XYZ file of C-alpha atoms in Angstrom:
537
model
C -9.229 56.284 -18.955
C -5.797 57.437 -18.298
C -4.077 57.692 -15.220
C -2.673 61.135 -13.899
C 1.088 61.241 -12.515
C -0.073 61.694 -9.258
C -2.235 58.709 -9.528
C 0.442 56.593 -11.216
C 3.001 57.903 -8.183
C 0.271 56.801 -5.534
C -0.102 53.354 -7.397
C 3.761 52.821 -6.743
C 3.571 53.537 -2.917
C 3.631 50.662 -0.917
C 0.297 49.328 0.639
C 1.304 50.382 4.017
C 2.959 53.785 3.408
C -0.066 55.515 4.029
C -0.336 53.710 7.595
C 3.272 55.367 8.054
C 2.358 58.634 7.032
C -0.765 58.590 9.648
C 1.575 57.158 12.179
C 3.917 60.058 11.434
C 1.028 62.481 12.065
C -0.139 60.648 15.378
C 3.451 60.791 16.396
C 4.250 64.177 15.951
C 1.239 64.931 17.775
C 2.225 62.711 20.698
C 5.901 64.344 20.884
C 4.280 67.916 21.557
C 3.352 67.356 25.370
C 0.022 68.174 27.347
C -0.385 71.386 29.186
C 0.054 72.101 32.928
C -1.366 75.737 33.798
C -0.915 76.647 30.105
C 2.703 75.607 29.404
C 4.099 72.457 28.282
C 4.110 69.640 30.898
C 7.688 68.373 31.663
C 6.723 66.511 35.022
C 8.217 63.269 35.791
C 4.575 62.270 36.123
C 3.756 63.213 32.661
C 6.459 61.501 30.974
C 5.917 57.983 33.181
C 1.953 58.480 32.103
C 2.824 58.989 28.662
C 5.163 56.058 28.339
C 2.678 53.600 27.664
C 1.289 55.659 24.629
C 4.980 55.657 23.245
C 5.308 52.005 23.601
C 2.425 51.457 21.768
C 3.235 54.167 18.894
C 6.910 52.556 18.660
C 5.238 48.861 18.446
C 3.036 49.835 15.552
C 6.172 51.328 13.736
C 8.202 48.224 13.759
C 5.163 46.059 12.953
C 5.183 47.899 9.228
C 7.028 45.587 7.179
C 9.337 47.761 4.806
C 10.976 44.758 2.849
C 10.379 45.511 -0.864
C 9.797 49.050 -0.427
C 11.470 51.621 -2.903
C 14.228 53.442 -1.260
C 12.542 56.547 -1.035
C 9.345 55.226 1.018
C 12.009 53.140 3.441
C 13.676 56.108 3.720
C 10.616 58.088 5.185
C 10.278 54.787 7.862
C 13.891 55.176 9.239
C 13.041 58.943 9.446
C 10.035 58.292 11.583
C 12.189 55.501 13.675
C 15.095 57.822 14.002
C 12.966 60.415 15.724
C 11.398 57.844 18.247
C 14.958 56.681 19.380
C 15.659 60.388 19.815
C 12.404 61.007 22.014
C 13.770 57.738 23.669
C 17.034 58.852 24.120
C 16.167 62.278 25.675
C 13.711 60.575 28.206
C 16.176 58.318 29.291
C 19.847 60.249 29.110
C 19.858 63.520 27.999
C 16.659 64.871 30.235
C 16.955 68.619 28.910
C 13.959 69.490 31.418
C 15.738 67.738 34.400
C 19.417 68.686 33.478
C 19.471 71.954 31.199
C 18.203 75.217 32.729
C 18.255 76.422 28.799
C 16.008 74.097 27.633
C 13.492 76.613 29.206
C 14.341 79.512 27.516
C 11.209 80.947 25.651
C 12.245 84.308 24.032
C 14.440 83.670 20.637
C 15.584 86.738 18.909
C 16.641 85.550 15.799
C 15.792 83.010 12.892
C 18.055 79.919 12.826
C 20.156 79.079 9.847
C 19.166 75.464 10.028
C 15.647 73.917 9.918
C 14.772 74.200 13.373
C 16.570 76.083 16.451
C 19.932 74.303 17.431
C 19.689 72.406 20.705
C 16.968 71.168 23.053
C 14.039 73.756 22.867
C 10.616 73.570 24.689
C 7.608 73.297 22.769
C 6.575 76.759 23.603
C 9.258 79.020 21.982
C 8.455 82.799 21.533
C 9.818 83.580 17.889
C 10.159 87.524 18.486
C 12.118 87.710 15.191
C 8.360 86.847 13.239
C 6.924 90.286 14.770
C 6.738 93.600 12.697
C 6.417 96.722 14.923
C 4.629 98.347 15.411
C 2.109 95.768 16.414
C -0.993 95.175 14.837
C -4.096 94.304 17.258
C -3.895 90.701 16.077
C -0.056 90.481 16.446
C -0.315 92.055 19.607
C -2.906 89.471 20.899
C -0.426 86.961 19.861
C 2.105 88.566 21.628
C 0.345 88.625 24.836
C -0.631 84.773 24.749
C 3.118 83.860 24.059
C 4.563 86.054 26.851
C 1.700 84.297 29.275
C 3.399 80.908 29.032
C 6.842 82.244 30.579
C 5.252 82.521 34.077
C 3.867 78.955 34.547
C 6.822 77.409 32.426
C 9.506 78.787 34.759
C 7.688 77.973 38.038
C 7.235 74.575 36.522
C 11.090 74.570 35.669
C 12.140 75.135 39.198
C 10.401 71.908 40.402
C 11.544 69.775 37.236
C 15.181 71.050 37.388
C 16.616 68.448 39.651
C 19.770 67.401 37.657
C 23.294 67.993 38.864
C 24.922 68.908 35.364
C 27.166 71.832 37.053
C 28.287 73.113 33.287
C 24.856 72.926 32.019
C 23.765 74.632 35.110
C 25.878 77.397 35.151
C 25.875 78.051 31.054
C 22.270 78.174 31.209
C 22.081 81.511 33.482
C 23.464 83.560 30.668
C 20.294 82.620 28.727
C 18.141 83.773 31.212
C 19.768 87.005 31.951
C 19.536 87.813 28.265
C 15.904 86.808 28.155
C 15.470 89.358 30.693
C 17.189 91.951 28.933
C 15.102 91.338 25.983
C 11.862 91.700 27.633
C 13.191 94.677 29.638
C 14.112 96.238 26.296
C 10.582 95.316 24.730
C 8.925 97.065 27.536
C 10.895 100.287 26.811
C 10.608 100.327 23.223
C 6.991 99.240 22.321
C 5.129 102.896 22.208
C 1.435 102.689 22.502
C 1.016 99.490 24.566
C -2.138 98.444 26.047
C -2.251 97.811 29.588
C -2.671 94.055 28.719
C 0.692 93.545 26.585
C 2.504 95.672 29.267
C 1.145 93.446 32.013
C 2.435 90.378 30.174
C 5.803 91.942 29.417
C 6.445 92.799 33.116
C 4.912 89.563 34.502
C 7.283 87.742 32.350
C 10.558 89.923 32.809
C 9.909 89.361 36.683
C 9.613 85.851 36.350
C 12.632 85.593 34.202
C 14.574 87.670 36.874
C 13.525 85.438 39.635
C 14.352 82.307 37.889
C 17.783 83.949 37.285
C 17.794 84.512 41.046
C 17.198 80.823 41.630
C 19.366 79.328 39.192
C 22.450 81.133 40.785
C 21.484 80.245 44.331
C 21.204 76.541 43.375
C 24.169 76.720 41.121
C 26.879 76.092 43.789
C 25.116 73.004 44.983
C 25.932 71.575 41.486
C 28.776 69.165 41.523
C 28.724 66.606 38.629
C 29.216 66.292 35.008
C 27.363 67.578 31.776
C 28.529 65.076 29.212
C 26.557 61.857 28.326
C 29.449 59.680 28.227
C 31.022 57.811 25.175
C 28.564 55.006 25.353
C 25.639 56.789 24.966
C 27.171 59.428 22.752
C 27.988 56.625 20.156
C 24.528 55.003 20.387
C 22.944 58.530 19.687
C 24.994 59.152 16.790
C 24.323 55.535 15.170
C 20.529 55.256 16.212
C 19.416 59.002 16.097
C 21.365 61.106 13.684
C 22.199 58.207 11.931
C 25.862 58.930 11.822
C 28.094 55.596 10.945
C 30.774 56.584 13.865
C 31.451 55.849 17.367
C 32.779 58.485 19.674
C 36.374 56.906 19.162
C 35.952 57.136 15.223
C 35.001 60.791 15.723
C 37.755 61.929 17.792
C 40.154 60.224 14.789
C 38.557 61.811 11.981
C 38.470 65.445 13.609
C 41.835 64.952 14.692
C 43.146 64.304 10.807
C 40.782 66.952 9.805
C 42.431 69.381 12.334
C 45.696 68.568 11.155
C 45.075 68.799 7.362
C 43.611 72.029 7.891
C 46.354 73.379 9.910
C 48.864 72.042 7.118
C 46.830 73.101 4.471
C 46.785 76.798 5.591
C 50.483 77.069 6.311
C 51.075 75.378 2.722
C 48.767 77.928 1.190
C 50.892 80.677 3.026
C 53.947 79.672 1.732
C 52.703 79.656 -1.854
C 51.317 83.256 -1.060
C 54.639 84.728 0.343
C 55.205 86.988 -2.602
C 51.501 88.258 -2.711
C 50.549 91.586 -0.574
C 48.475 90.868 2.834
C 44.658 90.874 2.968
C 43.355 94.320 4.085
C 40.016 94.207 6.253
C 37.354 96.604 5.659
C 37.838 99.813 7.926
C 34.615 101.426 7.381
C 30.754 100.641 6.613
C 31.641 101.747 3.059
C 34.339 99.463 2.554
C 32.419 96.752 3.691
C 29.235 97.297 1.777
C 31.074 97.676 -1.191
C 33.038 94.327 -0.329
C 29.903 92.558 0.656
C 27.886 93.698 -2.498
C 31.098 92.384 -4.981
C 30.969 89.299 -2.640
C 27.468 88.183 -3.623
C 28.048 88.513 -7.014
C 31.231 86.749 -7.041
C 29.707 83.777 -5.415
C 26.659 83.668 -7.538
C 28.368 84.498 -10.886
C 30.852 81.628 -10.148
C 28.059 79.174 -9.094
C 26.286 79.762 -12.571
C 29.273 80.128 -15.086
C 31.161 77.185 -13.782
C 28.050 75.308 -13.763
C 28.365 74.249 -9.909
C 24.552 74.937 -9.057
C 21.361 75.740 -11.014
C 20.620 79.589 -9.446
C 17.053 79.382 -8.655
C 15.201 82.983 -8.203
C 14.986 82.598 -4.356
C 19.060 82.055 -3.719
C 20.226 85.759 -4.310
C 17.347 87.159 -2.053
C 17.886 84.812 0.453
C 21.804 85.358 0.409
C 21.017 89.403 0.263
C 19.115 89.072 3.553
C 22.571 88.070 5.421
C 25.281 89.880 4.178
C 26.093 91.365 7.420
C 27.274 94.775 8.404
C 30.042 96.524 9.227
C 31.482 95.917 13.004
C 34.530 97.839 14.793
C 37.671 95.749 14.479
C 37.588 94.960 18.560
C 33.976 94.018 18.449
C 34.517 91.181 15.641
C 34.099 87.184 16.635
C 36.090 84.744 14.668
C 33.647 84.775 11.960
C 33.228 88.669 11.802
C 36.971 88.487 11.440
C 37.262 86.531 8.113
C 34.335 88.306 6.940
C 35.868 91.650 6.947
C 38.826 90.223 5.137
C 36.591 88.637 2.381
C 32.897 87.320 2.885
C 32.686 84.996 0.481
C 34.143 82.127 2.229
C 31.014 82.515 4.673
C 28.648 83.234 1.993
C 29.447 79.689 0.839
C 28.522 78.434 4.385
C 25.408 80.348 3.832
C 24.151 77.579 1.602
C 21.965 77.293 4.861
C 20.024 79.920 3.300
C 19.486 78.612 0.216
C 18.122 75.544 1.772
C 15.710 77.081 3.927
C 14.417 79.316 1.025
C 13.530 75.905 -0.858
C 12.062 74.650 2.213
C 9.569 77.834 2.135
C 9.035 77.960 -1.482
C 9.351 74.282 -2.768
C 8.558 71.905 0.113
C 9.281 68.120 -0.214
C 6.491 65.889 -1.673
C 6.818 63.816 1.243
C 4.745 64.968 4.101
C 7.725 63.032 6.460
C 10.118 65.123 5.147
C 8.644 68.491 4.753
C 9.212 70.049 7.802
C 12.169 70.092 10.342
C 13.196 66.967 11.747
C 13.171 66.593 15.814
C 15.998 66.670 17.750
C 18.330 68.204 15.370
C 18.433 64.921 13.177
C 19.132 67.250 10.199
C 22.219 68.665 11.181
C 24.676 66.323 9.112
C 22.923 67.754 6.161
C 22.470 71.046 7.257
C 25.855 71.826 8.515
C 27.633 68.999 6.734
C 26.939 70.504 3.228
C 27.141 74.148 4.276
C 30.738 73.392 5.631
C 31.412 70.842 2.889
C 30.870 73.622 -0.053
C 33.158 76.056 1.534
C 36.047 73.657 0.573
C 34.190 72.344 -2.741
C 33.744 75.849 -4.251
C 37.489 76.586 -3.405
C 38.607 73.445 -5.033
C 36.404 74.351 -8.110
C 38.122 77.454 -8.351
C 36.115 80.181 -6.643
C 39.324 81.780 -5.312
C 41.472 81.831 -8.364
C 41.546 85.679 -8.333
C 41.628 86.121 -4.523
C 44.335 83.313 -3.537
C 44.803 84.412 0.073
C 40.777 83.838 0.274
C 41.770 80.274 0.476
C 43.631 81.156 3.857
C 40.130 81.732 5.269
C 38.992 78.685 4.456
C 41.635 76.624 5.945
C 41.248 78.789 9.087
C 37.543 78.040 9.186
C 37.803 74.266 8.970
C 40.457 73.983 11.249
C 38.165 76.119 13.990
C 35.270 73.933 13.426
C 37.484 70.630 14.170
C 38.863 72.153 17.410
C 35.635 73.303 18.328
C 34.274 69.592 17.632
C 37.218 67.845 19.174
C 36.601 69.940 22.274
C 32.990 69.089 22.481
C 33.581 65.430 22.238
C 36.020 65.412 25.281
C 33.286 67.363 27.291
C 30.643 64.535 26.270
C 33.265 61.828 27.435
C 33.672 63.782 30.636
C 37.205 64.062 30.352
C 36.900 67.660 30.020
C 35.021 70.651 31.800
C 33.384 72.886 29.256
C 35.641 75.515 30.240
C 38.839 72.917 29.240
C 36.871 72.298 26.103
C 36.736 75.872 24.980
C 40.522 76.103 25.766
C 40.989 73.357 22.787
C 38.644 75.249 20.726
C 41.069 78.446 21.395
C 44.618 77.028 21.404
C 43.993 75.006 17.992
C 42.177 77.921 15.716
C 45.029 79.586 14.009
C 45.875 83.257 14.110
C 44.175 83.831 17.683
C 40.771 84.297 15.853
C 38.824 82.488 19.146
C 40.614 84.462 21.573
C 38.602 87.961 20.719
C 35.358 87.303 21.628
C 34.545 84.743 24.704
C 30.739 85.174 24.059
C 30.865 82.999 20.878
C 33.131 80.695 22.260
C 30.513 80.126 25.844
C 27.971 80.014 23.164
C 29.121 77.310 20.936
C 30.434 75.020 23.418
C 27.110 75.661 25.356
C 25.609 74.649 22.567
C 27.598 71.449 21.699
C 27.288 70.214 25.374
C 23.538 70.605 25.409
C 23.118 68.766 22.072
C 25.336 65.731 21.795
C 26.951 65.690 18.116
C 26.101 69.013 17.032
C 29.501 70.161 17.700
C 31.199 67.738 15.130
C 28.219 67.518 12.747
C 29.945 70.381 10.759
C 32.992 67.853 10.103
C 31.018 64.355 10.251
C 28.610 65.647 8.011
C 31.025 66.992 5.775
C 32.799 63.804 5.489
C 29.836 61.538 4.605
C 28.770 64.410 1.897
C 32.525 64.091 0.271
C 32.013 60.447 0.501
C 28.711 60.313 -1.612
C 30.335 62.738 -3.696
C 32.970 60.083 -4.700
C 30.620 57.211 -4.808
C 28.286 59.492 -7.168
C 31.449 60.288 -9.597
C 32.467 56.546 -9.768
C 29.041 55.625 -10.478
C 28.640 58.119 -13.290
C 32.112 56.936 -14.702
C 31.287 53.198 -14.463
C 28.282 53.805 -16.113
C 29.885 55.813 -18.921
C 28.195 58.922 -18.220
C 29.972 62.562 -17.515
C 29.945 63.900 -13.905
C 27.918 67.065 -13.840
C 28.117 68.929 -10.663
C 24.734 71.028 -10.713
C 23.294 67.451 -11.067
C 24.670 66.312 -8.335
C 23.831 68.930 -6.313
C 20.146 68.934 -7.731
C 19.850 65.479 -6.452
C 21.431 66.205 -3.203
C 19.001 68.897 -2.197
C 15.771 67.335 -3.752
C 16.402 64.628 -0.870
C 15.250 66.868 1.542
C 16.758 68.071 5.292
C 17.651 64.415 6.145
C 20.804 62.793 7.451
C 23.326 62.365 4.711
C 23.473 58.521 5.103
C 19.756 58.678 4.061
C 20.639 61.063 1.281
C 23.282 58.735 0.166
C 20.885 55.764 0.268
C 18.604 57.605 -1.851
C 21.131 58.661 -4.512
C 23.580 55.772 -5.019
C 22.390 52.778 -6.690
C 24.635 49.705 -5.836
C 24.284 46.335 -6.859
C 24.557 45.177 -3.197
C 21.616 46.657 -2.316
C 21.046 43.589 0.179
C 23.958 44.962 2.208
C 22.987 48.668 2.176
C 19.629 47.761 3.614
C 21.294 45.604 5.968
C 23.621 48.567 7.004
C 20.562 50.782 7.241
C 18.396 48.639 9.518
C 19.482 49.832 12.765
C 16.473 48.591 14.461
């Protein structure tokens, strides 16, 4: 009897790969903490007790001999290794349960545009956006259960939050003021509530309110820095997010990209002097027409220029996030650009293509199938989303709309500026507010001066999650390096470079660090050198 394709694939798996997958499931089960009074247990005593088990899991992982493994299986090993490093870093250094009040935010009103929520989150989040109203009986029971975690979690938080990170503490108050408003609105907006749901909402809102009062009271006693420092930042980037940069190298890279973005912008403006200025949409009708044309422009370009294979799930994914008209005085940075031309931002919405694929075509590897922990996916998710803004532009997307190129350069400058601010904040060379001023000053045309809430949200997130503020640029840089290597490899083999083949291979690797995607895609003669470079343990 012949073997099936699946059997043939399994026969090529390393003998110990099954042990790695089993260990992965055991690791993920361990990573979710036990409960204390119905809420995840983040007490110091709990972490101390669990450390024995963690060391056992890591020891078992390091005993797996990956020499001789095919790259795709060795990459899965590296993912588990990086996640364990992430846990260890959080336990030793970041300690969000001790230093970061926002860690205890439970209610989330929106779906993240990356595989998991950005920044450290607790293990009992309430994804309000997953509910449809009016609630069914089953969904109401689910909501009551999830609301019930808030009170014990916040009571525990008052004991756990012993850190002295002033900026994280003060900024976190806003998260819970918003949570209180959301819970209050639910209480008012949900009609025909059962007494059980009404009681659960009331208790959650009251506990959130009391937590806000406690945070404000304690804030005046907080005096310490919030950044992790250069040394810890570098270790985290290289050993958790698997980026080949030090803190100093990231500063140099972002400074270079900031200068390149500004100089490219002024040169583009010079070239466009004879063109009429762009006119922003001034009514819902104008915006809707612009958005509708924008979706068609982007997808038609990608198809006709053979940039990407257009899958059935791409247009619906993009259409769900076309945006809507916002009054000029209420527009933040991204909405300003979107009302001139939404296509540059729609290019960044490559995010939603990614998430549609995760949903519709899960990766064959169980280790790559779901969101990687600790935002390890950031260089891939944000790097390619930022990268394609410029890739699509250079490939000809705006030949019929030259001034749209100016928006692309403005967005790149903004991302470089905010990333630089976050680097200085993590080095404790600047406060979060001072980092925000770098962000504002170096964003062209004053587009970051219009909406302080976005500024606070972004700098707060980047202070909470080391490396996220820079991953748009660092990830883009590694993507561009991969693109160059891929093209060179094709040329050396006498084969044509086909852009849609590049994207197909890139996407099929899964939402993993771009360095691991490079490892999988590039066939190098000096494989031993690549293996040595990636063997970070």
